[in-house]
C-alpha positions as a LaTeX table, in Angstrom:
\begin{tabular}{lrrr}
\hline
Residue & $x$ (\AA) & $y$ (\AA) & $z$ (\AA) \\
\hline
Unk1 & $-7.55$ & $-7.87$ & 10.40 \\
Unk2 & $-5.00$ & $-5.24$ & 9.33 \\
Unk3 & $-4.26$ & $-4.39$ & 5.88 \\
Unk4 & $-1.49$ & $-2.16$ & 4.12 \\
Unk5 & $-2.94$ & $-0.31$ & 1.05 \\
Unk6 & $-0.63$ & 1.16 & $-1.38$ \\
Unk7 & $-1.56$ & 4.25 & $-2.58$ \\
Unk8 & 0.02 & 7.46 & $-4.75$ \\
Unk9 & $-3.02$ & 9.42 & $-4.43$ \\
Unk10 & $-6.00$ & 10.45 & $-3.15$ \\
Unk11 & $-9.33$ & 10.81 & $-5.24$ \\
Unk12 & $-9.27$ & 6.87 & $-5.82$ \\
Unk13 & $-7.49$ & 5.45 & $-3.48$ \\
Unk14 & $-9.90$ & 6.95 & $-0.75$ \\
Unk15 & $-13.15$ & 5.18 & $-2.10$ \\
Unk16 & $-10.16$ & 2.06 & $-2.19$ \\
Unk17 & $-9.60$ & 2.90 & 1.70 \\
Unk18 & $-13.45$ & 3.29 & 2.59 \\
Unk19 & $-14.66$ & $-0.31$ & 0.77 \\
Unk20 & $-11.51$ & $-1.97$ & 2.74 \\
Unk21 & $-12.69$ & $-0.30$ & 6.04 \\
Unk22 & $-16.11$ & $-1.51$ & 5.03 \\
Unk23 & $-14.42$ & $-4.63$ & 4.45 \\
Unk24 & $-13.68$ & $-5.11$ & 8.54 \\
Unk25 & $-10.26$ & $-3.99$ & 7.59 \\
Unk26 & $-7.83$ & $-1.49$ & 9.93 \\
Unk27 & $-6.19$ & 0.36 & 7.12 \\
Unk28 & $-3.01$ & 1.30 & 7.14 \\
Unk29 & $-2.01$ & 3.51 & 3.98 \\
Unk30 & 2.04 & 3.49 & 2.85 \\
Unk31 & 1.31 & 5.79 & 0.31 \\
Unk32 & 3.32 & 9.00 & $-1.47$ \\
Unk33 & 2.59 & 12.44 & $-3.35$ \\
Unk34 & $-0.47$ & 13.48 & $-2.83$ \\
Unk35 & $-1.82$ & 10.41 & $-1.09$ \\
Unk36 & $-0.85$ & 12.32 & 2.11 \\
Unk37 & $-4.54$ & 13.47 & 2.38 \\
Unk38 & $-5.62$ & 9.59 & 3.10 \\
Unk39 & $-3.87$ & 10.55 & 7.04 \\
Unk40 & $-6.65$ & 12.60 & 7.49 \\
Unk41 & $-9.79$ & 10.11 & 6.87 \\
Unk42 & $-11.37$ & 8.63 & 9.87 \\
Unk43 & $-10.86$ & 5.33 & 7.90 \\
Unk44 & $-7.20$ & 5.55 & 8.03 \\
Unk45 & $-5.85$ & 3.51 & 11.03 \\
Unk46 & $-2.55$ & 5.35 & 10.42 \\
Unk47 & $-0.60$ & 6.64 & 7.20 \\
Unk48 & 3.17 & 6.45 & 6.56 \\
Unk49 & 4.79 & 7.84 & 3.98 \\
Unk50 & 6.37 & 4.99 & 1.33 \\
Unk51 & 9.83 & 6.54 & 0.04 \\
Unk52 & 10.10 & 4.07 & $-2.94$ \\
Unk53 & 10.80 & 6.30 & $-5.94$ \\
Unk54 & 10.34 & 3.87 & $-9.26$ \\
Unk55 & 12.84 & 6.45 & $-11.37$ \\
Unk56 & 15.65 & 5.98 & $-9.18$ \\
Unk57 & 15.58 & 2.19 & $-7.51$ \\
Unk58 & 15.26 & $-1.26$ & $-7.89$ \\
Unk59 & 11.94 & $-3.15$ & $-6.86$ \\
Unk60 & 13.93 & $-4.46$ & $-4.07$ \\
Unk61 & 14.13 & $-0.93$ & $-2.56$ \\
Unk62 & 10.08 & $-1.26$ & $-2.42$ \\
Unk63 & 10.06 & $-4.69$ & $-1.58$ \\
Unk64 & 11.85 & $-3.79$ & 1.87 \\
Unk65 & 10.02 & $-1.43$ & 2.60 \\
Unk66 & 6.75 & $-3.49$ & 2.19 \\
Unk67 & 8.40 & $-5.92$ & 4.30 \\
Unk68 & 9.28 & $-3.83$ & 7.17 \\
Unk69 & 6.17 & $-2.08$ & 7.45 \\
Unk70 & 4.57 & $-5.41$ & 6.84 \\
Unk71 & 5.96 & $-6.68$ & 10.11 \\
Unk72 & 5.96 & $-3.50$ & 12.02 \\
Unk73 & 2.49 & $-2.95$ & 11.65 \\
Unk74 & 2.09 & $-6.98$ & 12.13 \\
Unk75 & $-0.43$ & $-6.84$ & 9.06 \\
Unk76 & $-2.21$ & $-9.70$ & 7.21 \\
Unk77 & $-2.72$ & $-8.34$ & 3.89 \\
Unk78 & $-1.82$ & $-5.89$ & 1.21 \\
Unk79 & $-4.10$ & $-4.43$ & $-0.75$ \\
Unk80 & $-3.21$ & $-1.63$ & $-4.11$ \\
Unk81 & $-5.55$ & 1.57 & $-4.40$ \\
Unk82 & $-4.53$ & 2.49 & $-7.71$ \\
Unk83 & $-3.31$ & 1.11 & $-11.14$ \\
Unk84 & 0.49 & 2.43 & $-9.82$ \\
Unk85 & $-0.02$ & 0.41 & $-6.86$ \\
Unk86 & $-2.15$ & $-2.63$ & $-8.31$ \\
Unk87 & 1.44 & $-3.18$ & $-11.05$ \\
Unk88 & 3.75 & $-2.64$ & $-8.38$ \\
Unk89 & 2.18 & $-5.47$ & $-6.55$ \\
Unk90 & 1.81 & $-7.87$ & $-9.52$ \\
Unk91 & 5.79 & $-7.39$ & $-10.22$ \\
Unk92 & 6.66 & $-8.49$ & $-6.32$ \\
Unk93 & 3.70 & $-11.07$ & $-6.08$ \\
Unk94 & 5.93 & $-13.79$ & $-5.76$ \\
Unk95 & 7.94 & $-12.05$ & $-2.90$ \\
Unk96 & 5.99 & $-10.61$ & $-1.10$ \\
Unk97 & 5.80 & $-11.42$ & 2.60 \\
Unk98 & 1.84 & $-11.31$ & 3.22 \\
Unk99 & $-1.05$ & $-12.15$ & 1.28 \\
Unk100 & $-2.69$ & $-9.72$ & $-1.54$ \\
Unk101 & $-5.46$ & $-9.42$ & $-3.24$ \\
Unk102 & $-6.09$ & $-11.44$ & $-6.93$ \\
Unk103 & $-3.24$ & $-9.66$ & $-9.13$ \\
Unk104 & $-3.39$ & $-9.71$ & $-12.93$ \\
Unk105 & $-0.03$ & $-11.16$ & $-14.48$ \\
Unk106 & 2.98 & $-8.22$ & $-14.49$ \\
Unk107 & 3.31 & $-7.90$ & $-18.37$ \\
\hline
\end{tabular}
């Protein structure tokens, strides 16, 4: 199965991307800042780089993006790394195009 796994990070999100490749998951990381050093873990199927900037757009801007990478990469679930990822995910639960993970409630 192939998974997307948010991630703005690396420290974390890496023992996030080893227990999902441990999992059975290919991991796919759409990740940002200093999350760039996920690319270079054997775990990493491949990394691309998510351009959603929170200060400056609407969740819709990261809801397409999480759709087109969703169906370019032809995934079946996405997973957060991160508490930045983990809300993100909770506020588009109800849109998004593939399963997730459980998600607490976006308050």
């Amino acid at each position: 199965m192939k998974a997307i796994m948010l991630a703005s990070a690396c420290m974390q999100q890496y023992h996030a991307l080893r227990a999902a490749a441990a999992a059975g998951y290919s991991v796919h990381v759409l990740g940002q800042g200093c999350a760039l050093g996920l690319k270079y873990s054997r775990y990493c199927s491949s990394f691309h780089n998510f351009n959603f900037d929170p200060f400056s757009q609407p969740l819709e801007a990261a809801l397409t993006e999480i759709e087109y990478w969703s169906k370019r990469l032809s995934a079946d679930i996405i997973l957060p790394s991160d508490i930045i990822s983990t809300r993100l995910l909770a506020a588009l639960s109800d849109r998004l195009p593939i399963p997730s993970c459980a998600l607490p409630d976006p308050v």
